[in-house]
Structures are given as C-alpha cells and as structure tokens.
mmCIF file of C-alpha atoms in Angstrom:
data_model
loop_
_atom_site.group_PDB
_atom_site.id
_atom_site.type_symbol
_atom_site.label_atom_id
_atom_site.label_comp_id
_atom_site.label_asym_id
_atom_site.label_seq_id
_atom_site.Cartn_x
_atom_site.Cartn_y
_atom_site.Cartn_z
ATOM 1 C CA MET B 1 -81.812 114.132 27.072
ATOM 2 C CA LEU B 2 -83.309 115.776 24.007
ATOM 3 C CA MET B 3 -79.984 115.242 22.234
ATOM 4 C CA ILE B 4 -80.423 111.483 22.653
ATOM 5 C CA VAL B 5 -83.833 111.600 20.999
ATOM 6 C CA PHE B 6 -82.671 113.982 18.267
ATOM 7 C CA GLY B 7 -79.537 111.965 17.465
ATOM 8 C CA ALA B 8 -81.560 108.756 17.205
ATOM 9 C CA LEU B 9 -84.295 110.409 15.148
ATOM 10 C CA LEU B 10 -81.828 111.959 12.698
ATOM 11 C CA ALA B 11 -79.877 108.737 12.125
ATOM 12 C CA SER B 12 -83.074 106.736 11.623
ATOM 13 C CA PHE B 13 -84.519 109.376 9.299
ATOM 14 C CA LEU B 14 -81.400 109.477 7.117
ATOM 15 C CA MET B 15 -81.171 105.694 6.914
ATOM 16 C CA GLY B 16 -84.804 105.686 5.810
ATOM 17 C CA VAL B 17 -83.940 108.196 3.088
ATOM 18 C CA LEU B 18 -81.255 105.868 1.730
ATOM 19 C CA ILE B 19 -83.489 102.792 1.785
ATOM 20 C CA ILE B 20 -86.355 104.543 0.010
ATOM 21 C CA ARG B 21 -84.150 106.403 -2.466
ATOM 22 C CA PHE B 22 -82.397 103.220 -3.601
ATOM 23 C CA GLN B 23 -85.270 100.765 -3.274
ATOM 24 C CA HIS B 24 -85.043 100.041 -6.997
ATOM 25 C CA VAL B 25 -81.739 98.321 -6.210
ATOM 26 C CA HIS B 26 -82.955 96.083 -3.393
ATOM 27 C CA ALA B 27 -86.750 95.931 -3.854
ATOM 28 C CA ARG B 28 -86.845 92.390 -5.238
ATOM 29 C CA PHE B 29 -85.356 91.195 -1.937
ATOM 30 C CA THR B 30 -86.715 93.671 0.600
ATOM 31 C CA ALA B 31 -90.156 94.749 -0.668
ATOM 32 C CA ASP B 32 -93.449 93.198 0.384
ATOM 33 C CA HIS B 33 -94.943 92.130 -2.955
ATOM 34 C CA ASP B 34 -97.882 90.249 -1.407
ATOM 35 C CA LEU B 35 -100.781 92.655 -1.917
ATOM 36 C CA ASN B 36 -103.648 90.174 -1.541
ATOM 37 C CA GLY B 37 -103.076 88.418 1.790
ATOM 38 C CA VAL B 38 -105.782 88.547 4.454
ATOM 39 C CA GLN B 39 -103.602 90.818 6.553
ATOM 40 C CA LYS B 40 -102.303 93.002 3.693
ATOM 41 C CA PHE B 41 -103.617 96.529 3.241
ATOM 42 C CA HIS B 42 -101.048 98.294 1.075
ATOM 43 C CA ALA B 43 -101.534 98.994 -2.620
ATOM 44 C CA THR B 44 -97.993 98.825 -4.004
ATOM 45 C CA PRO B 45 -94.812 96.876 -3.073
ATOM 46 C CA VAL B 46 -93.078 98.592 -0.135
ATOM 47 C CA PRO B 47 -89.661 97.944 1.487
ATOM 48 C CA ARG B 48 -90.218 96.022 4.714
ATOM 49 C CA ILE B 49 -86.781 96.528 6.256
ATOM 50 C CA GLY B 50 -87.736 99.422 8.520
ATOM 51 C CA GLY B 51 -85.912 97.623 11.297
ATOM 52 C CA VAL B 52 -82.655 98.844 9.726
ATOM 53 C CA PRO B 53 -83.308 102.579 10.260
ATOM 54 C CA VAL B 54 -84.766 101.845 13.706
ATOM 55 C CA MET B 55 -81.601 99.992 14.719
ATOM 56 C CA ALA B 56 -79.415 102.740 13.207
ATOM 57 C CA GLY B 57 -81.312 105.293 15.271
ATOM 58 C CA ILE B 58 -81.010 103.256 18.466
ATOM 59 C CA VAL B 59 -77.256 102.849 17.984
ATOM 60 C CA ALA B 60 -76.821 106.581 17.341
ATOM 61 C CA GLY B 61 -78.960 107.507 20.345
ATOM 62 C CA THR B 62 -77.069 105.051 22.537
ATOM 63 C CA CYS B 63 -73.776 106.651 21.453
ATOM 64 C CA VAL B 64 -75.083 110.049 22.557
ATOM 65 C CA ALA B 65 -76.395 108.599 25.830
ATOM 66 C CA SER B 66 -73.040 106.927 26.482
ATOM 67 C CA PHE B 67 -71.322 110.312 26.491
ATOM 68 C CA LYS B 68 -73.737 111.566 29.142
ATOM 69 C CA TRP B 69 -73.943 108.364 31.199
ATOM 70 C CA PRO B 70 -70.910 106.156 30.388
ATOM 71 C CA ASN B 71 -71.747 102.499 30.986
ATOM 72 C CA ILE B 72 -71.758 99.235 29.082
ATOM 73 C CA GLU B 73 -75.264 98.098 30.044
ATOM 74 C CA MET B 74 -77.017 99.794 27.122
ATOM 75 C CA TRP B 75 -74.642 98.094 24.685
ATOM 76 C CA LEU B 76 -75.098 94.708 26.352
ATOM 77 C CA LEU B 77 -78.842 95.104 26.003
ATOM 78 C CA LEU B 78 -78.483 95.914 22.309
ATOM 79 C CA ALA B 79 -76.179 92.919 21.888
ATOM 80 C CA SER B 80 -78.823 90.731 23.538
ATOM 81 C CA SER B 81 -81.414 91.926 21.025
ATOM 82 C CA LEU B 82 -79.443 90.745 17.993
ATOM 83 C CA PRO B 83 -80.859 87.179 17.730
ATOM 84 C CA ALA B 84 -84.441 88.511 17.681
ATOM 85 C CA TYR B 85 -83.593 91.366 15.330
ATOM 86 C CA LEU B 86 -81.543 89.312 12.870
ATOM 87 C CA ALA B 87 -84.109 86.499 12.721
ATOM 88 C CA GLY B 88 -86.835 89.006 11.871
ATOM 89 C CA LEU B 89 -84.656 90.837 9.348
ATOM 90 C CA THR B 90 -83.764 87.536 7.678
ATOM 91 C CA GLU B 91 -87.476 86.823 7.255
ATOM 92 C CA ASP B 92 -87.969 90.291 5.773
ATOM 93 C CA VAL B 93 -85.352 89.572 3.113
ATOM 94 C CA THR B 94 -85.772 85.849 2.415
ATOM 95 C CA LYS B 95 -89.466 85.326 3.341
ATOM 96 C CA ARG B 96 -88.404 81.860 4.562
ATOM 97 C CA ILE B 97 -88.176 82.188 8.363
ATOM 98 C CA GLY B 98 -91.423 81.028 9.943
ATOM 99 C CA PRO B 99 -93.035 82.327 13.140
ATOM 100 C CA LEU B 100 -91.630 79.538 15.341
ATOM 101 C CA PRO B 101 -87.929 80.121 14.458
ATOM 102 C CA ARG B 102 -88.408 83.854 15.016
ATOM 103 C CA LEU B 103 -90.003 83.202 18.391
ATOM 104 C CA LEU B 104 -87.203 80.811 19.353
ATOM 105 C CA ALA B 105 -84.641 83.444 18.364
ATOM 106 C CA THR B 106 -86.407 85.865 20.707
ATOM 107 C CA PHE B 107 -86.184 83.259 23.475
ATOM 108 C CA VAL B 108 -82.429 83.063 22.869
ATOM 109 C CA ALA B 109 -82.214 86.855 23.058
ATOM 110 C CA ALA B 110 -84.095 86.798 26.380
ATOM 111 C CA MET B 111 -81.666 84.203 27.727
ATOM 112 C CA LEU B 112 -78.756 86.452 26.761
ATOM 113 C CA GLY B 113 -80.378 89.314 28.638
ATOM 114 C CA PHE B 114 -80.883 87.052 31.645
ATOM 115 C CA TRP B 115 -77.209 86.090 31.790
ATOM 116 C CA LEU B 116 -75.581 89.338 30.691
ATOM 117 C CA LEU B 117 -77.774 91.798 32.591
ATOM 118 C CA LYS B 118 -79.606 89.662 35.165
ATOM 119 C CA ALA B 119 -82.845 90.610 33.402
ATOM 120 C CA GLY B 120 -85.055 88.095 35.151
ATOM 121 C CA LEU B 121 -88.585 88.241 36.544
ATOM 122 C CA SER B 122 -88.743 87.111 40.151
ATOM 123 C CA ARG B 123 -91.455 89.493 41.375
ATOM 124 C CA LEU B 124 -95.046 89.521 40.136
ATOM 125 C CA ALA B 125 -96.811 90.817 43.259
ATOM 126 C CA ILE B 126 -98.712 87.519 43.434
ATOM 127 C CA PRO B 127 -98.613 85.831 46.873
ATOM 128 C CA GLY B 128 -96.767 82.517 46.772
ATOM 129 C CA VAL B 129 -95.510 82.938 43.216
ATOM 130 C CA ASP B 130 -92.830 85.491 44.072
ATOM 131 C CA SER B 131 -91.180 83.263 46.668
ATOM 132 C CA ILE B 132 -91.035 80.367 44.170
ATOM 133 C CA LEU B 133 -89.475 82.524 41.440
ATOM 134 C CA GLU B 134 -86.928 83.945 43.894
ATOM 135 C CA ARG B 135 -85.968 80.488 45.148
ATOM 136 C CA TYR B 136 -85.680 78.673 41.806
ATOM 137 C CA TRP B 137 -83.717 80.692 39.252
ATOM 138 C CA PHE B 138 -84.519 78.332 36.375
ATOM 139 C CA LEU B 139 -88.256 78.965 36.846
ATOM 140 C CA SER B 140 -87.541 82.686 36.783
ATOM 141 C CA LEU B 141 -85.589 82.155 33.553
ATOM 142 C CA LEU B 142 -88.391 80.171 31.915
ATOM 143 C CA PHE B 143 -91.027 82.706 32.902
ATOM 144 C CA THR B 144 -88.849 85.599 31.705
ATOM 145 C CA VAL B 145 -88.159 83.945 28.358
ATOM 146 C CA PHE B 146 -91.859 83.255 27.843
ATOM 147 C CA ALA B 147 -92.864 86.815 28.814
ATOM 148 C CA VAL B 148 -90.224 88.509 26.647
ATOM 149 C CA GLY B 149 -91.043 86.331 23.633
ATOM 150 C CA GLY B 150 -94.743 86.960 24.141
ATOM 151 C CA VAL B 151 -94.373 90.736 24.195
ATOM 152 C CA ALA B 152 -92.123 90.731 21.107
ATOM 153 C CA HIS B 153 -94.642 88.587 19.225
ATOM 154 C CA ALA B 154 -97.504 90.809 20.404
ATOM 155 C CA ILE B 155 -95.869 93.927 18.936
ATOM 156 C CA ASN B 156 -95.496 92.033 15.656
ATOM 157 C CA ILE B 157 -99.204 91.135 15.785
ATOM 158 C CA ILE B 158 -100.345 94.780 15.871
ATOM 159 C CA ASP B 159 -97.850 95.872 13.194
ATOM 160 C CA GLY B 160 -100.419 96.011 10.415
ATOM 161 C CA TYR B 161 -101.168 99.650 9.619
ATOM 162 C CA ASN B 162 -99.091 102.734 8.968
ATOM 163 C CA GLY B 163 -98.010 104.226 12.273
ATOM 164 C CA LEU B 164 -99.872 101.781 14.503
ATOM 165 C CA ALA B 165 -97.172 99.692 16.189
ATOM 166 C CA GLY B 166 -94.644 102.532 15.883
ATOM 167 C CA MET B 167 -96.669 105.155 17.735
ATOM 168 C CA VAL B 168 -97.923 102.654 20.317
ATOM 169 C CA SER B 169 -94.289 101.715 20.984
ATOM 170 C CA ILE B 170 -93.255 105.368 21.314
ATOM 171 C CA PHE B 171 -95.968 105.849 23.945
ATOM 172 C CA ILE B 172 -94.641 102.834 25.820
ATOM 173 C CA PHE B 173 -90.986 103.874 25.655
ATOM 174 C CA LEU B 174 -91.754 107.407 26.815
ATOM 175 C CA ALA B 175 -93.559 105.920 29.813
ATOM 176 C CA LEU B 176 -90.597 103.625 30.499
ATOM 177 C CA ALA B 177 -88.259 106.635 30.209
ATOM 178 C CA TYR B 178 -90.394 108.591 32.682
ATOM 179 C CA VAL B 179 -90.315 105.878 35.325
ATOM 180 C CA SER B 180 -86.599 105.251 34.688
ATOM 181 C CA PHE B 181 -86.046 108.957 35.387
ATOM 182 C CA LYS B 182 -88.158 108.785 38.560
ATOM 183 C CA VAL B 183 -86.094 105.897 39.958
ATOM 184 C CA GLY B 184 -82.763 107.305 38.738
ATOM 185 C CA ASP B 185 -81.840 104.541 36.287
ATOM 186 C CA SER B 186 -79.776 106.394 33.677
ATOM 187 C CA SER B 187 -79.004 103.403 31.446
ATOM 188 C CA LEU B 188 -82.669 102.453 31.012
ATOM 189 C CA LEU B 189 -83.604 106.126 30.597
ATOM 190 C CA GLY B 190 -80.989 106.603 27.882
ATOM 191 C CA LEU B 191 -81.944 103.464 25.977
ATOM 192 C CA SER B 192 -85.670 104.196 26.189
ATOM 193 C CA LEU B 193 -85.144 107.673 24.746
ATOM 194 C CA ALA B 194 -82.853 106.274 22.024
ATOM 195 C CA VAL B 195 -85.451 103.709 20.951
ATOM 196 C CA ALA B 196 -88.243 106.308 20.995
ATOM 197 C CA GLY B 197 -86.129 108.557 18.768
ATOM 198 C CA GLY B 198 -85.225 105.702 16.428
ATOM 199 C CA ILE B 199 -88.881 104.787 15.976
ATOM 200 C CA ALA B 200 -89.831 108.443 15.438
ATOM 201 C CA GLY B 201 -87.292 108.772 12.607
ATOM 202 C CA PHE B 202 -88.732 105.658 10.966
ATOM 203 C CA LEU B 203 -92.286 106.966 11.395
ATOM 204 C CA CYS B 204 -91.429 110.046 9.331
ATOM 205 C CA TRP B 205 -91.461 107.688 6.341
ATOM 206 C CA ASN B 206 -94.019 105.147 7.552
ATOM 207 C CA PHE B 207 -96.855 107.463 8.604
ATOM 208 C CA PRO B 208 -98.991 108.486 6.860
ATOM 209 C CA ARG B 209 -97.675 107.606 3.390
ATOM 210 C CA GLY B 210 -96.384 104.107 4.130
ATOM 211 C CA LEU B 211 -93.131 104.438 2.185
ATOM 212 C CA ILE B 212 -91.424 101.808 4.354
ATOM 213 C CA PHE B 213 -92.624 99.099 6.757
ATOM 214 C CA ALA B 214 -91.025 98.001 10.033
ATOM 215 C CA GLY B 215 -91.137 94.352 9.004
ATOM 216 C CA ASP B 216 -90.458 91.495 11.385
ATOM 217 C CA GLY B 217 -86.960 92.796 12.098
ATOM 218 C CA GLY B 218 -88.296 96.113 13.349
ATOM 219 C CA ALA B 219 -91.260 94.641 15.223
ATOM 220 C CA TYR B 220 -89.260 91.968 17.041
ATOM 221 C CA LEU B 221 -86.473 94.427 17.879
ATOM 222 C CA ILE B 222 -88.890 96.962 19.331
ATOM 223 C CA GLY B 223 -90.955 94.333 21.152
ATOM 224 C CA PHE B 224 -87.875 92.691 22.642
ATOM 225 C CA LEU B 225 -86.506 95.999 23.938
ATOM 226 C CA ILE B 226 -89.881 96.946 25.437
ATOM 227 C CA ALA B 227 -89.904 93.645 27.316
ATOM 228 C CA GLU B 228 -86.266 93.808 28.445
ATOM 229 C CA VAL B 229 -86.427 97.391 29.709
ATOM 230 C CA SER B 230 -89.619 96.473 31.572
ATOM 231 C CA VAL B 231 -88.029 93.393 33.142
ATOM 232 C CA LEU B 232 -84.952 95.351 34.212
ATOM 233 C CA LEU B 233 -87.028 98.145 35.745
ATOM 234 C CA VAL B 234 -88.961 95.666 37.878
ATOM 235 C CA ALA B 235 -85.877 93.571 38.731
ATOM 236 C CA ARG B 236 -83.742 96.540 39.807
ATOM 237 C CA HIS B 237 -86.249 98.784 41.532
ATOM 238 C CA PRO B 238 -88.565 97.324 44.183
ATOM 239 C CA GLN B 239 -90.729 100.453 44.122
ATOM 240 C CA VAL B 240 -91.768 99.756 40.517
ATOM 241 C CA SER B 241 -94.847 97.539 40.477
ATOM 242 C CA PRO B 242 -94.597 94.509 38.150
ATOM 243 C CA TRP B 243 -98.080 95.453 36.949
ATOM 244 C CA PHE B 244 -96.743 98.757 35.559
ATOM 245 C CA PRO B 245 -95.181 97.211 32.429
ATOM 246 C CA LEU B 246 -98.125 94.846 32.039
ATOM 247 C CA LEU B 247 -100.543 97.769 31.857
ATOM 248 C CA LEU B 248 -98.208 99.503 29.385
ATOM 249 C CA VAL B 249 -98.336 96.571 26.952
ATOM 250 C CA ILE B 250 -101.876 95.411 27.717
ATOM 251 C CA TYR B 251 -103.189 96.391 24.276
ATOM 252 C CA PRO B 252 -100.809 94.263 22.149
ATOM 253 C CA VAL B 253 -100.676 91.475 24.746
ATOM 254 C CA PHE B 254 -104.443 91.192 25.147
ATOM 255 C CA GLU B 255 -104.862 91.457 21.373
ATOM 256 C CA THR B 256 -102.669 88.366 21.095
ATOM 257 C CA LEU B 257 -104.451 86.449 23.872
ATOM 258 C CA PHE B 258 -107.871 87.359 22.495
ATOM 259 C CA SER B 259 -106.804 86.221 19.013
ATOM 260 C CA ILE B 260 -105.719 82.855 20.427
ATOM 261 C CA TYR B 261 -109.069 82.482 22.200
ATOM 262 C CA ARG B 262 -111.023 83.544 19.098
ATOM 263 C CA ARG B 263 -109.243 81.148 16.759
ATOM 264 C CA LYS B 264 -109.016 78.161 19.092
ATOM 265 C CA PHE B 265 -112.357 78.221 20.887
ATOM 266 C CA LEU B 266 -114.695 80.271 18.695
ATOM 267 C CA GLN B 267 -113.479 79.251 15.249
ATOM 268 C CA GLY B 268 -111.985 75.836 16.043
ATOM 269 C CA ARG B 269 -108.841 76.649 14.063
ATOM 270 C CA SER B 270 -105.130 76.578 14.742
ATOM 271 C CA VAL B 271 -103.951 79.564 16.807
ATOM 272 C CA GLY B 272 -101.457 80.326 14.034
ATOM 273 C CA TYR B 273 -104.141 80.497 11.339
ATOM 274 C CA PRO B 274 -104.084 84.001 9.785
ATOM 275 C CA ASP B 275 -107.334 85.915 9.678
ATOM 276 C CA ALA B 276 -108.549 89.482 9.296
ATOM 277 C CA LEU B 277 -110.399 89.732 12.616
ATOM 278 C CA HIS B 278 -107.922 91.617 14.795
ATOM 279 C CA LEU B 279 -109.333 94.735 16.414
ATOM 280 C CA HIS B 280 -107.276 97.032 14.171
ATOM 281 C CA GLN B 281 -108.621 95.198 11.112
ATOM 282 C CA MET B 282 -112.197 95.519 12.321
ATOM 283 C CA VAL B 283 -111.648 99.237 12.860
ATOM 284 C CA TYR B 284 -110.331 99.498 9.292
ATOM 285 C CA LYS B 285 -113.298 97.629 7.827
ATOM 286 C CA ARG B 286 -116.190 99.014 9.849
ATOM 287 C CA LEU B 287 -115.181 102.343 11.371
ATOM 288 C CA VAL B 288 -112.939 103.874 8.709
ATOM 289 C CA ARG B 289 -115.473 104.125 5.898
ATOM 290 C CA TRP B 290 -113.340 106.566 3.925
ATOM 291 C CA MET B 291 -113.522 105.961 0.171
ATOM 292 C CA VAL B 292 -114.654 102.356 0.684
ATOM 293 C CA GLY B 293 -114.327 100.289 -2.472
ATOM 294 C CA SER B 294 -111.731 102.468 -4.144
ATOM 295 C CA ARG B 295 -108.632 100.606 -5.332
ATOM 296 C CA GLU B 296 -106.584 103.731 -6.005
ATOM 297 C CA ALA B 297 -103.245 103.522 -4.205
ATOM 298 C CA ARG B 298 -103.563 106.953 -2.607
ATOM 299 C CA HIS B 299 -107.032 106.144 -1.259
ATOM 300 C CA LEU B 300 -105.980 102.778 0.162
ATOM 301 C CA THR B 301 -102.917 104.320 1.803
ATOM 302 C CA HIS B 302 -104.931 107.172 3.310
ATOM 303 C CA ARG B 303 -107.587 104.835 4.660
ATOM 304 C CA ASN B 304 -104.841 102.608 6.086
ATOM 305 C CA SER B 305 -103.329 105.543 7.968
ATOM 306 C CA LEU B 306 -106.688 106.780 9.278
ATOM 307 C CA THR B 307 -107.055 103.489 11.162
ATOM 308 C CA SER B 308 -104.090 103.934 13.491
ATOM 309 C CA PRO B 309 -105.280 106.973 15.525
ATOM 310 C CA TYR B 310 -108.220 104.923 16.845
ATOM 311 C CA LEU B 311 -105.755 102.487 18.416
ATOM 312 C CA TRP B 312 -103.458 105.273 19.625
ATOM 313 C CA VAL B 313 -106.330 106.604 21.703
ATOM 314 C CA LEU B 314 -107.080 103.117 23.026
ATOM 315 C CA THR B 315 -103.424 102.632 23.989
ATOM 316 C CA SER B 316 -103.282 105.986 25.775
ATOM 317 C CA LEU B 317 -106.093 104.786 28.038
ATOM 318 C CA ALA B 318 -103.602 102.252 29.412
ATOM 319 C CA VAL B 319 -100.328 104.194 29.181
ATOM 320 C CA ILE B 320 -101.512 107.325 31.005
ATOM 321 C CA PRO B 321 -102.771 105.549 34.161
ATOM 322 C CA ALA B 322 -99.663 103.333 34.086
ATOM 323 C CA MET B 323 -97.483 106.448 34.306
ATOM 324 C CA LEU B 324 -99.618 107.943 37.065
ATOM 325 C CA PHE B 325 -99.736 104.818 39.240
ATOM 326 C CA TRP B 326 -96.450 103.062 38.374
ATOM 327 C CA ASP B 327 -95.804 102.187 42.031
ATOM 328 C CA ASN B 328 -99.378 101.266 43.017
ATOM 329 C CA THR B 329 -100.131 97.626 42.273
ATOM 330 C CA THR B 330 -103.790 97.784 43.325
ATOM 331 C CA ALA B 331 -104.566 100.706 41.027
ATOM 332 C CA LEU B 332 -102.645 99.154 38.137
ATOM 333 C CA LEU B 333 -104.494 95.863 38.520
ATOM 334 C CA GLY B 334 -107.787 97.737 38.451
ATOM 335 C CA PHE B 335 -106.862 99.537 35.232
ATOM 336 C CA VAL B 336 -105.793 96.252 33.618
ATOM 337 C CA VAL B 337 -109.268 94.850 34.320
ATOM 338 C CA LEU B 338 -110.937 98.037 33.040
ATOM 339 C CA PHE B 339 -108.914 97.938 29.831
ATOM 340 C CA VAL B 340 -109.813 94.314 29.161
ATOM 341 C CA LEU B 341 -113.507 95.078 29.670
ATOM 342 C CA ALA B 342 -113.251 98.140 27.401
ATOM 343 C CA TYR B 343 -111.470 96.145 24.686
ATOM 344 C CA VAL B 344 -114.040 93.329 24.730
ATOM 345 C CA GLY B 345 -116.915 95.806 24.791
ATOM 346 C CA LEU B 346 -115.522 97.757 21.845
ATOM 347 C CA TYR B 347 -114.865 94.590 19.856
ATOM 348 C CA ARG B 348 -118.406 93.320 20.476
ATOM 349 C CA MET B 349 -119.901 96.638 19.376
ATOM 350 C CA ILE B 350 -117.908 96.678 16.143
ATOM 351 C CA ILE B 351 -118.473 93.017 15.259
ATOM 352 C CA ARG B 352 -122.244 93.408 15.843
ATOM 353 C CA PHE B 353 -122.511 96.679 13.888
ATOM 354 C CA ARG B 354 -123.557 98.606 17.001
ATOM 355 C CA THR B 355 -120.788 101.197 16.981
ATOM 356 C CA PRO B 356 -121.949 104.785 17.743
ATOM 357 C CA GLY B 357 -122.144 106.887 14.597
ATOM 358 C CA TRP B 358 -119.677 109.482 15.898
ATOM 359 C CA LEU B 359 -116.923 106.845 15.831
ATOM 360 C CA VAL B 360 -117.420 106.086 12.144
ATOM 361 C CA LEU B 361 -115.342 108.085 9.640
ATOM 362 C CA ARG B 362 -117.133 108.410 6.307
ATOM 363 C CA LYS B 363 -116.304 109.752 2.872
ATOM 364 C CA LYS B 364 -118.052 108.386 -0.205
ATOM 365 C CA ARG B 365 -116.529 107.902 -3.597
ATOM 366 C CA LYS B 366 -117.573 110.265 -6.354
ATOM 367 C CA HIS B 367 -119.179 108.534 -9.338
#
C-alpha cells in the first residue's frame, strides 16, 4: 500500500517541478496575478494549476493500485471526475468560468458516478427519509448530486492558504482509506491512498513556500473524489454510518453553510458575495500576528503558511472521532453537534477579540 502512496507522491512532485521550472513559459495564462482581492493573500503571481500535478499523482497511484487489485472501478471514478476537474482547470487558465458553471459541471460528474458506479445516497440514518430515497431513485440522484456538488464547492471555499485545503484533504482521505480497509473495499482503499499521495506531492511545493496553488481544478477534483468515495462507502457497506463522511467533511461543509448564513441573514448580501470573513481569514488577521504590516513577499508568505496549522488542528477534532466511531451513528451525530458548537464558539471569540493569548502568534517588525 505504501507503493501506491509513493508512486502518486513522486509523480505529483515531478509534475510540480516541471510546472514551476517552466512557469515563465505559461505564467501569463496559468498564474494568479490578482494580488489585491479580498480573498488574496499571496505577494507575487503564482501558478494556480496545481490540479495538474494532483491528477498526475492520482493516475500514477491508480496504476500502481491496479497491479495489486485489478479492477476498472477506480478508473471509472476518475473518468467521472473529469467534468468537475476540467471545468475548474479551464477557469484556472482562462479566468472566465464562473462559480455556477463549475458547480453544474460537478453535478454532471456526480451523475456520471451515479450511472457508472451506482454512487447514490439512499441511506441517511434518518427515519422516514431512507425509505423514500430507496423507493424513488430520482430523489436519490438529486440528493446525491446536491451533496457531491456541495462538498466539492466546500473544499474550494477553504482553499485559501498554503497547505490548508491540501492537508485537510489528506486527513480525510487517510480516514476514508482506513475505513475502506476495515470493510475490505480494495478499490476505494487504493484510490484514497492514490489521492492522498497525489496531494502530498503537490504540498511539497505549496507548503510552506506557496510556489504553486491548487486552483479550482485541484480543489474541485479533490472535493469531488472525497464526496464520491464517501458515497460509495455508505452505499456499498451497510456497517458504515452515513454520518461518518459527514463528520469527516464537517469543517469545510459547515464553513460553507455558515458563510451563507452570515452573508444572507447577517449582512443582507448575496450568498455569492466575496468577503474576507471566513474562519481561516479571521485566524490570519487576528491570531497570526507575525510581522503584521510588512509587505515583504517572504513575510507575507510565511504568515500565510502559519495560518493553516490552526485549521489542521480543528479538522483533526472531527477526523479522529470519525475514524474511531465510523460505524456508530449516535456517537457520530454527537460529535457533529460538538464540532458545530466549537466552530461557532471559536468564531465568536475571534470576531469579538476575546481569543486567549496563548492562541495568538506574535512577532513584531523591527524598525
């Protein structure tokens, strides 16, 4: 199994080398030149096609896994991901594909997964709802498409700092690999390890120096595969609680839901209106007080990277109990509620400047 991870990591790493080494050739198309947006925190233009090395790593890892566990399911799942991946990658290059077309492309990808792999949600452990989803396949399809698109978009939402979405996604895929191993699902185990390795190879260049960004192509690819592997685990294995994957992705999903609530009901704005009030942005502004005010590229990049570990710890508070109680719906539901309360409590403390001093990282500029 380590060979799957290593093969994916190596292929992703080498593809990253090529992209960074020859960025002078493609930078005018692939680099993020917007340095002043409300959600921009890098100091120099950076290639945002990190989805390319991630996909290269996944393909390489899947090749290795196919030798160990020959089957076509992993390849069908990758084929299903192409609409979401290509729509995001097109946006990374052209900057002309809006959020709605990318989301619709992810819906198409989810439909492909539904038909090719029977990746449909018909079990939520909610009395009355399960029987309806099992009886009416089109309702199961609609719910699956909505859930998969939502998770993919949520991963894109948290993709704002070096190493943040990448490491969170590695945590999630390792948990998915663990449960896939426990239930004996070799295809989902192999793909989960391949994706984890592909992301790790990309992270060698993304964290901490931010030499390449995942972009929409990388974020939507990773988010889609998280959702599809989760759906397949629940659909194939009755012992896996449907609340297991929900707890795994509760951080990005609740971040998205909370952002919708904040913009629509607290600010009276469109839910698609960009702002700088996500939890990771508040951590950057109010907890990471390292060299505040400096506009030197190396200081901005370092401060950017210091933000991510805060959210890694927060994510682990959901991923660890999810792995421990993957077959216990009651316990998983309880941890979902606890995480939501912890998230809201942390956000309120930060926004009201009541964060404990030990959470604040300080380093003053020298004058």
